[in-house]
PDB file of C-alpha atoms in Angstrom:
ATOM      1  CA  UNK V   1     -17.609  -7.556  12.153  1.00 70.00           C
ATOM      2  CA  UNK V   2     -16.689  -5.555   8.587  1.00 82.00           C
ATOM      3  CA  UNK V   3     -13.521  -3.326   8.329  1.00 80.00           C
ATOM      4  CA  UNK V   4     -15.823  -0.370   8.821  1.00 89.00           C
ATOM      5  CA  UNK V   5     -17.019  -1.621  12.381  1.00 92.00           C
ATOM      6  CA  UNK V   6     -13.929  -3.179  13.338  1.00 94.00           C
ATOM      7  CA  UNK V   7     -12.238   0.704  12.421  1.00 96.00           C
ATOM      8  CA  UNK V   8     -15.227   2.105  14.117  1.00 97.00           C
ATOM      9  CA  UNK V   9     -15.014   0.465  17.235  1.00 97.00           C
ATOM     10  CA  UNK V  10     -11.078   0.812  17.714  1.00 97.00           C
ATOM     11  CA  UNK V  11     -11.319   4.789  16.901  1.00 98.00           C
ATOM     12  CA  UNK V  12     -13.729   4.944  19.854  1.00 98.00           C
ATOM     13  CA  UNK V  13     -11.840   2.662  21.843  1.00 98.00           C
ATOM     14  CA  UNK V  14      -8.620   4.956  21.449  1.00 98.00           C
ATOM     15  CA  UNK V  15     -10.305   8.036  21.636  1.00 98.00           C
ATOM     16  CA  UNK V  16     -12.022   6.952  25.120  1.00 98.00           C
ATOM     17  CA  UNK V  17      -8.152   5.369  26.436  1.00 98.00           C
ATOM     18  CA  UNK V  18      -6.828   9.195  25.799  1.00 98.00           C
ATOM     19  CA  UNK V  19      -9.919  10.957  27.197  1.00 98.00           C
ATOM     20  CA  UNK V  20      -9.411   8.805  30.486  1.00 98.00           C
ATOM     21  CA  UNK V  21      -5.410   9.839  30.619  1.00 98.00           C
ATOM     22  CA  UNK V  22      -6.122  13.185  29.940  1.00 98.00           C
ATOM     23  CA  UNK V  23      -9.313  12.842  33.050  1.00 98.00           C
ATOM     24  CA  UNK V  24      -6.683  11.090  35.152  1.00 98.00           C
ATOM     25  CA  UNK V  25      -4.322  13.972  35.097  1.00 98.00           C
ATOM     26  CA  UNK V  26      -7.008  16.870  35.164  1.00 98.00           C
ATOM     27  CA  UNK V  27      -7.754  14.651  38.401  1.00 98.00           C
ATOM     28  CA  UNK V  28      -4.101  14.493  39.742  1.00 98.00           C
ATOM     29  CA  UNK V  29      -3.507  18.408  39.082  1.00 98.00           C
ATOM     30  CA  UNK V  30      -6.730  19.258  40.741  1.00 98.00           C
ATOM     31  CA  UNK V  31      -5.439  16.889  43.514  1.00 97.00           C
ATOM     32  CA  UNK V  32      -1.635  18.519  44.384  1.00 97.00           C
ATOM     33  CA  UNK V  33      -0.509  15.540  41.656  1.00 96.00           C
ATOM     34  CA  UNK V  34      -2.079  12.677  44.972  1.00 97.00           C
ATOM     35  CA  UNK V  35      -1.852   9.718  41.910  1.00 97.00           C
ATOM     36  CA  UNK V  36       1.503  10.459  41.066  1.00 96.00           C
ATOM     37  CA  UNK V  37       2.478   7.733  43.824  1.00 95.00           C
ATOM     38  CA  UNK V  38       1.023   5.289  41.702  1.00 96.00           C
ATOM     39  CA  UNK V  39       4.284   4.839  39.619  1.00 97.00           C
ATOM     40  CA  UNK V  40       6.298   2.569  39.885  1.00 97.00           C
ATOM     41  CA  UNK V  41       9.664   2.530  42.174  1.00 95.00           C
ATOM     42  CA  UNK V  42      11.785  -0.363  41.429  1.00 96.00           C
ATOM     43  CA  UNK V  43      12.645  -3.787  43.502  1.00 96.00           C
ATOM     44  CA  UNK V  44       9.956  -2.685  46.466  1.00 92.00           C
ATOM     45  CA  UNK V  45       7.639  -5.513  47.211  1.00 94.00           C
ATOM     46  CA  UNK V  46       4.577  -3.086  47.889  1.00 93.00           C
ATOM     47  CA  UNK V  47       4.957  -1.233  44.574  1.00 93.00           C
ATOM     48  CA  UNK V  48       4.353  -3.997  42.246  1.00 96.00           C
ATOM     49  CA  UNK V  49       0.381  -3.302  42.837  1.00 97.00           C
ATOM     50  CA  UNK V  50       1.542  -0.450  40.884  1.00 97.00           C
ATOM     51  CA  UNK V  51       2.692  -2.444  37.677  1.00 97.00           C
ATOM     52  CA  UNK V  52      -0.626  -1.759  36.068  1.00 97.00           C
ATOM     53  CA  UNK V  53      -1.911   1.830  37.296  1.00 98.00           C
ATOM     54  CA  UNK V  54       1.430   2.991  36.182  1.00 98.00           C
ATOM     55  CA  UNK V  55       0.961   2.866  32.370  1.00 98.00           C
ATOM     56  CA  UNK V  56      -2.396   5.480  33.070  1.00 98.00           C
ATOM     57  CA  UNK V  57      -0.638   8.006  35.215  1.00 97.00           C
ATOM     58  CA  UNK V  58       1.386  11.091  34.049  1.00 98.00           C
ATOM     59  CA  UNK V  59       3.633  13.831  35.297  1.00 97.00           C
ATOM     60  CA  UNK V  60       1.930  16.881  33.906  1.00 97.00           C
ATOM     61  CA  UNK V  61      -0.339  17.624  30.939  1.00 98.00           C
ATOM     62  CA  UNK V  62       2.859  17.675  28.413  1.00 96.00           C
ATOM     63  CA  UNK V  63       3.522  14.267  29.683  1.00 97.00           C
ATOM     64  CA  UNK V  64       0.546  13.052  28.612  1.00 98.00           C
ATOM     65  CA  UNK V  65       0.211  15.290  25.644  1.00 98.00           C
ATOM     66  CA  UNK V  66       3.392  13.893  24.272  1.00 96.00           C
ATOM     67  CA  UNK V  67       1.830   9.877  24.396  1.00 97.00           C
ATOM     68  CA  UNK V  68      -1.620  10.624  23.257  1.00 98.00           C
ATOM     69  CA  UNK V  69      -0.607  11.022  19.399  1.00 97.00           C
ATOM     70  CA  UNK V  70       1.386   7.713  19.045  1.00 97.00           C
ATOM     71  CA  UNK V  71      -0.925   6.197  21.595  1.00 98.00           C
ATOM     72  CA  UNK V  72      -3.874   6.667  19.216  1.00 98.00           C
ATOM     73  CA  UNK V  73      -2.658   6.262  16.630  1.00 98.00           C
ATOM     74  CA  UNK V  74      -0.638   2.998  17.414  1.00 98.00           C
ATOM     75  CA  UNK V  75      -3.352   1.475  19.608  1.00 98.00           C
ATOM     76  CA  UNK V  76      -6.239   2.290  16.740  1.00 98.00           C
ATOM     77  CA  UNK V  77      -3.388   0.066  14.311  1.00 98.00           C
ATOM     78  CA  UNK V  78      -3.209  -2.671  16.900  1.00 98.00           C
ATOM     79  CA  UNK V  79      -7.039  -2.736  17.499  1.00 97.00           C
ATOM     80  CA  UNK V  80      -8.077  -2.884  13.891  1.00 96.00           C
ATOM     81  CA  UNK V  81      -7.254  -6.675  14.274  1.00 94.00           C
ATOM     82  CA  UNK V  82      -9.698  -6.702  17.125  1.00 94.00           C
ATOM     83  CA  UNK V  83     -11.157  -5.477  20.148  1.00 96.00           C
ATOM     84  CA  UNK V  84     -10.333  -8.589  22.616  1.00 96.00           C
ATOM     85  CA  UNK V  85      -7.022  -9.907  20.906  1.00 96.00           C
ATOM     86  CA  UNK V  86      -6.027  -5.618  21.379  1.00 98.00           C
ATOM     87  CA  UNK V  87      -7.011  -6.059  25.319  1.00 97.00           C
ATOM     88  CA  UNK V  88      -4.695  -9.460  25.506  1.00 97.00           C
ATOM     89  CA  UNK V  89      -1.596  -7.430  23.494  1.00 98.00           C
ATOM     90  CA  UNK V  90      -2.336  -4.482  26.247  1.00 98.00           C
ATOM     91  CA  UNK V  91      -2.147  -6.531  28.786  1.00 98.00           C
ATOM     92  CA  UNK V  92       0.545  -8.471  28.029  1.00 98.00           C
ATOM     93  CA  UNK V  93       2.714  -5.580  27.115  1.00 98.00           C
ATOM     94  CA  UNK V  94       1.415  -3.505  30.251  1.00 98.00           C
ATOM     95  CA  UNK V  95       2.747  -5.934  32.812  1.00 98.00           C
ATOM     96  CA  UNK V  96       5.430  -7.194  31.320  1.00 98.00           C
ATOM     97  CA  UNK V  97       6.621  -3.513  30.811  1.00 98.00           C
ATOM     98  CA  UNK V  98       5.932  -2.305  34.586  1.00 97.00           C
ATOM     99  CA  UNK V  99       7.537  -5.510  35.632  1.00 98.00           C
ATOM    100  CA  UNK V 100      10.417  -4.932  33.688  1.00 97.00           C
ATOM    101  CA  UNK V 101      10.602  -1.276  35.429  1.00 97.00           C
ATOM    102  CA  UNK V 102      10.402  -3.055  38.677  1.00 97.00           C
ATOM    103  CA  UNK V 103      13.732  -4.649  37.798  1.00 97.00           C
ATOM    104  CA  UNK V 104      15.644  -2.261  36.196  1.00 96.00           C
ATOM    105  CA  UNK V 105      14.740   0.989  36.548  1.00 95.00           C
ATOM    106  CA  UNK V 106      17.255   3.412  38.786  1.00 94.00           C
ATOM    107  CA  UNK V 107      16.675   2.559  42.393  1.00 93.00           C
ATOM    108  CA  UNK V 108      14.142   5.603  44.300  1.00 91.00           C
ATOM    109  CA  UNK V 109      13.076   6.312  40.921  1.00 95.00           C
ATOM    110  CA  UNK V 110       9.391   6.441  40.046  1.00 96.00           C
ATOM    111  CA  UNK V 111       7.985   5.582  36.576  1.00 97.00           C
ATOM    112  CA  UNK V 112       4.742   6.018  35.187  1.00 97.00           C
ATOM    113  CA  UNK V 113       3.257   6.704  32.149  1.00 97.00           C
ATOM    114  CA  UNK V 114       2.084   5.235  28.849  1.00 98.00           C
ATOM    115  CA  UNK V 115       4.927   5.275  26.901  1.00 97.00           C
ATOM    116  CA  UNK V 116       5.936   1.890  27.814  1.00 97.00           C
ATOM    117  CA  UNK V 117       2.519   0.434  26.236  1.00 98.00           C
ATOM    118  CA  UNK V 118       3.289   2.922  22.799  1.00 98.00           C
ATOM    119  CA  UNK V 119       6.947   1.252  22.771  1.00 98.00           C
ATOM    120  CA  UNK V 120       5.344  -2.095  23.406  1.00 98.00           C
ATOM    121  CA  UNK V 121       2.507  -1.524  20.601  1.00 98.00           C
ATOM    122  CA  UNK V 122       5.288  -0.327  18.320  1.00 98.00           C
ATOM    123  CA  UNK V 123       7.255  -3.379  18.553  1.00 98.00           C
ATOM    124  CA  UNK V 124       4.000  -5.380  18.245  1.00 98.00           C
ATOM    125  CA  UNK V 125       3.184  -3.367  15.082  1.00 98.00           C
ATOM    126  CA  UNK V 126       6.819  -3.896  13.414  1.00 97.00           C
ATOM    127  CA  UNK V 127       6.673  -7.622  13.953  1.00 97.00           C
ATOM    128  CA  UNK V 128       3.737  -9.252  13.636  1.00 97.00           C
ATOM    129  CA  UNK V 129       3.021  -9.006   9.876  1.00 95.00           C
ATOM    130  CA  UNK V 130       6.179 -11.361   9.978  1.00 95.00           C
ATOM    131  CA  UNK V 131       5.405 -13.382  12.999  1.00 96.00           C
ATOM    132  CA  UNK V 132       1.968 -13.904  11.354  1.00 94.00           C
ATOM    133  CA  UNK V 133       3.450 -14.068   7.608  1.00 93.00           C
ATOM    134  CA  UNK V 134       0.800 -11.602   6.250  1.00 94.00           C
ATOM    135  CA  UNK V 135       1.739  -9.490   3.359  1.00 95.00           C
ATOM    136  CA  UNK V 136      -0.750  -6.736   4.929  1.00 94.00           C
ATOM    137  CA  UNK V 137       0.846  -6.554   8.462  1.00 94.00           C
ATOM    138  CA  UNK V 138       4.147  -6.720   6.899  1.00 96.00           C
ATOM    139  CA  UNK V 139       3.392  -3.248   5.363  1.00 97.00           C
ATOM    140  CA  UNK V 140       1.889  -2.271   8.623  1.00 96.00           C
ATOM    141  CA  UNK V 141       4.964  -2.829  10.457  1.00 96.00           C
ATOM    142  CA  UNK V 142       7.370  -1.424   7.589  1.00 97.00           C
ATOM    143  CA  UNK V 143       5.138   1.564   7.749  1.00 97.00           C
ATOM    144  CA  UNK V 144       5.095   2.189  11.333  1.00 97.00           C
ATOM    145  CA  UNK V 145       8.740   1.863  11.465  1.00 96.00           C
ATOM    146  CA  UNK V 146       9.314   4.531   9.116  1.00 96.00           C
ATOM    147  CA  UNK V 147       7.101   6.963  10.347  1.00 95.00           C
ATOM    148  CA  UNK V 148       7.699   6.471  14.025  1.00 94.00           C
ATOM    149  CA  UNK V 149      11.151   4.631  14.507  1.00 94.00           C
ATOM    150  CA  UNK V 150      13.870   7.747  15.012  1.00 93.00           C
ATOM    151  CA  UNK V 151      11.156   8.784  17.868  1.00 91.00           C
ATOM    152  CA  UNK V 152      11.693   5.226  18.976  1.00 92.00           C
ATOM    153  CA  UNK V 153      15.244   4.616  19.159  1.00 90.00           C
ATOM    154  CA  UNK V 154      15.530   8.396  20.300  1.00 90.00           C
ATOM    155  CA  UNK V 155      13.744   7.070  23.253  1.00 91.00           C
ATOM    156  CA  UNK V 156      15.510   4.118  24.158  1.00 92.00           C
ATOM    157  CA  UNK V 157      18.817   6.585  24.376  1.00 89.00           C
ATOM    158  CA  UNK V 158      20.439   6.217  28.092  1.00 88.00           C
ATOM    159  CA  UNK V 159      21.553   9.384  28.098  1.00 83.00           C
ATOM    160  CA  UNK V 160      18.164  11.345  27.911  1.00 80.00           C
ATOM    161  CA  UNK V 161      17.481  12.503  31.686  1.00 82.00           C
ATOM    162  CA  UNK V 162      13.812  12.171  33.251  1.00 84.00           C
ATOM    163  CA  UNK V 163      12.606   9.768  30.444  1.00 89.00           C
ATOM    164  CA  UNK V 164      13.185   5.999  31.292  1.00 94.00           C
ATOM    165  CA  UNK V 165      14.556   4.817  28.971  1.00 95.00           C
ATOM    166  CA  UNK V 166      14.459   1.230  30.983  1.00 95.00           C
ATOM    167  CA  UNK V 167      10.602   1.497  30.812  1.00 96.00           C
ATOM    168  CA  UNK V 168      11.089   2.081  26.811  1.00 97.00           C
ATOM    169  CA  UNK V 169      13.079  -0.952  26.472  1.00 97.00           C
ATOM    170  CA  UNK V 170      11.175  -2.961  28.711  1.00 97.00           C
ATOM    171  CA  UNK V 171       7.932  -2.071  26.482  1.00 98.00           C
ATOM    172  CA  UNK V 172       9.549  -2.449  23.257  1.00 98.00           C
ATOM    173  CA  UNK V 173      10.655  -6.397  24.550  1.00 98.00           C
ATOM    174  CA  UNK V 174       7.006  -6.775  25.436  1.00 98.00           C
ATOM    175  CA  UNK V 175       5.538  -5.889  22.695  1.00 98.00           C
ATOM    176  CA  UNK V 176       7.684  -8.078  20.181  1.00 98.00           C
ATOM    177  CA  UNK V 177       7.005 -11.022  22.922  1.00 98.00           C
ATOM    178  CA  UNK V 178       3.271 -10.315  22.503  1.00 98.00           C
ATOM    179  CA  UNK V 179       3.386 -10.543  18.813  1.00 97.00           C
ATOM    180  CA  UNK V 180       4.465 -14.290  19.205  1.00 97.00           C
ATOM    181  CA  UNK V 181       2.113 -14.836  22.445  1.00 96.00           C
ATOM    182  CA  UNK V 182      -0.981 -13.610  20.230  1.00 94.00           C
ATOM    183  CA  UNK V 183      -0.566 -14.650  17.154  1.00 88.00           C
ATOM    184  CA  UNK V 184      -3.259 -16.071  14.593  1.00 79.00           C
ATOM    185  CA  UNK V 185      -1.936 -19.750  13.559  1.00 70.00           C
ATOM    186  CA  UNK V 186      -2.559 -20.988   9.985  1.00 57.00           C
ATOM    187  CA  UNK V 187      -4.450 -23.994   9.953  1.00 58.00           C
ATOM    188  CA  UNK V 188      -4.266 -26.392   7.163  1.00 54.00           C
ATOM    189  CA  UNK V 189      -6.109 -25.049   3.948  1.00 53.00           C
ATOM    190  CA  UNK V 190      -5.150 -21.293   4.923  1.00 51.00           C
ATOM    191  CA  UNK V 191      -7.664 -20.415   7.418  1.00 51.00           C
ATOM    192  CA  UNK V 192      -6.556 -18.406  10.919  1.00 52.00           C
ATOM    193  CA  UNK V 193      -7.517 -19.013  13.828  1.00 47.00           C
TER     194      UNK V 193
END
């Protein structure tokens, strides 16, 4: 696939991921806000079927106005290296993050959202240029950090009420960790695999 396609294909992929937040909250507005059970309450057995839908529901359109920028943005970076290696760093960072809200989040708290997949796609972003030692990522990451990292380490502030910050951090962690999980190994004579 050529740069063009590969760009091609993650712009539509992105643009289709924010269409179907924005869908899912028309939906839960239109419904008296029915899917915003699907968050995730910490440390109850029944909720971790919740892990995944979490990271796709929101509490009210400026909820999920305030992701859809970095989420586009960030996930178009993250899928220019391609479409099924982006999946396995979305998954990765998705259930690691809700399971991380599982165990730390304030008990009879409920957490949803996709910020947890933006921190996790961030961290992802910042590291593996290094992780991969590629001069290109490198300025990826060093890029990303300095347009987006007071945003970031505003959001991983404690003292911020009704953002969780635990499902930041959580994300953040996840993301780094997928950055080794995923990474393309050099084989002898340079080539990636």
């Amino acid at each position: 696939m050529s740069g063009g396609d590969r760009a091609r294909a993650a712009a539509r992929l992105m643009l289709g991921w924010v269409a179907l937040l924005w869908l899912l909250e028309i939906v839960d507005a239109v419904s008296g806000h029915a899917l915003d059970g699907l968050g995730i309450t910490p440390r109850t057995a029944s909720e971790l079927v919740d892990v995944v839908p979490a990271a796709f529901i929101h509490f009210g359109f400026a909820h999920v106005a305030a992701n859809s920028v970095p989420l586009l943005v960030l996930g178009f970076l993250a899928a220019l290296g391609g479409l099924r290696r982006f999946a396995a760093i979305c998954a990765l960072i998705i259930v690691a993050d809700g399971l991380g809200v599982w165990l730390i989040a304030p008990a009879h708290s409920n957490t949803a959202g996709a910020s947890g997949l933006i921190f996790g796609l961030f961290g992802y972003l910042i590291v593996t240029g290094f992780v991969e030692r590629r001069p290109l990522g490198i300025l990826v990451g060093v890029l990303v950090a300095a347009v987006w990292g007071m945003s970031i380490l505003t959001g991983l502030a404690p003292t911020q009420t009704g953002i969780s910050w635990q499902g930041h951090l959580a994300g953040l962690i996840s993301g780094v960790g997928a950055a080794f999980v995923v990474r393309r190994r050099v084989r002898p004579g340079g080539l990636t695999s």
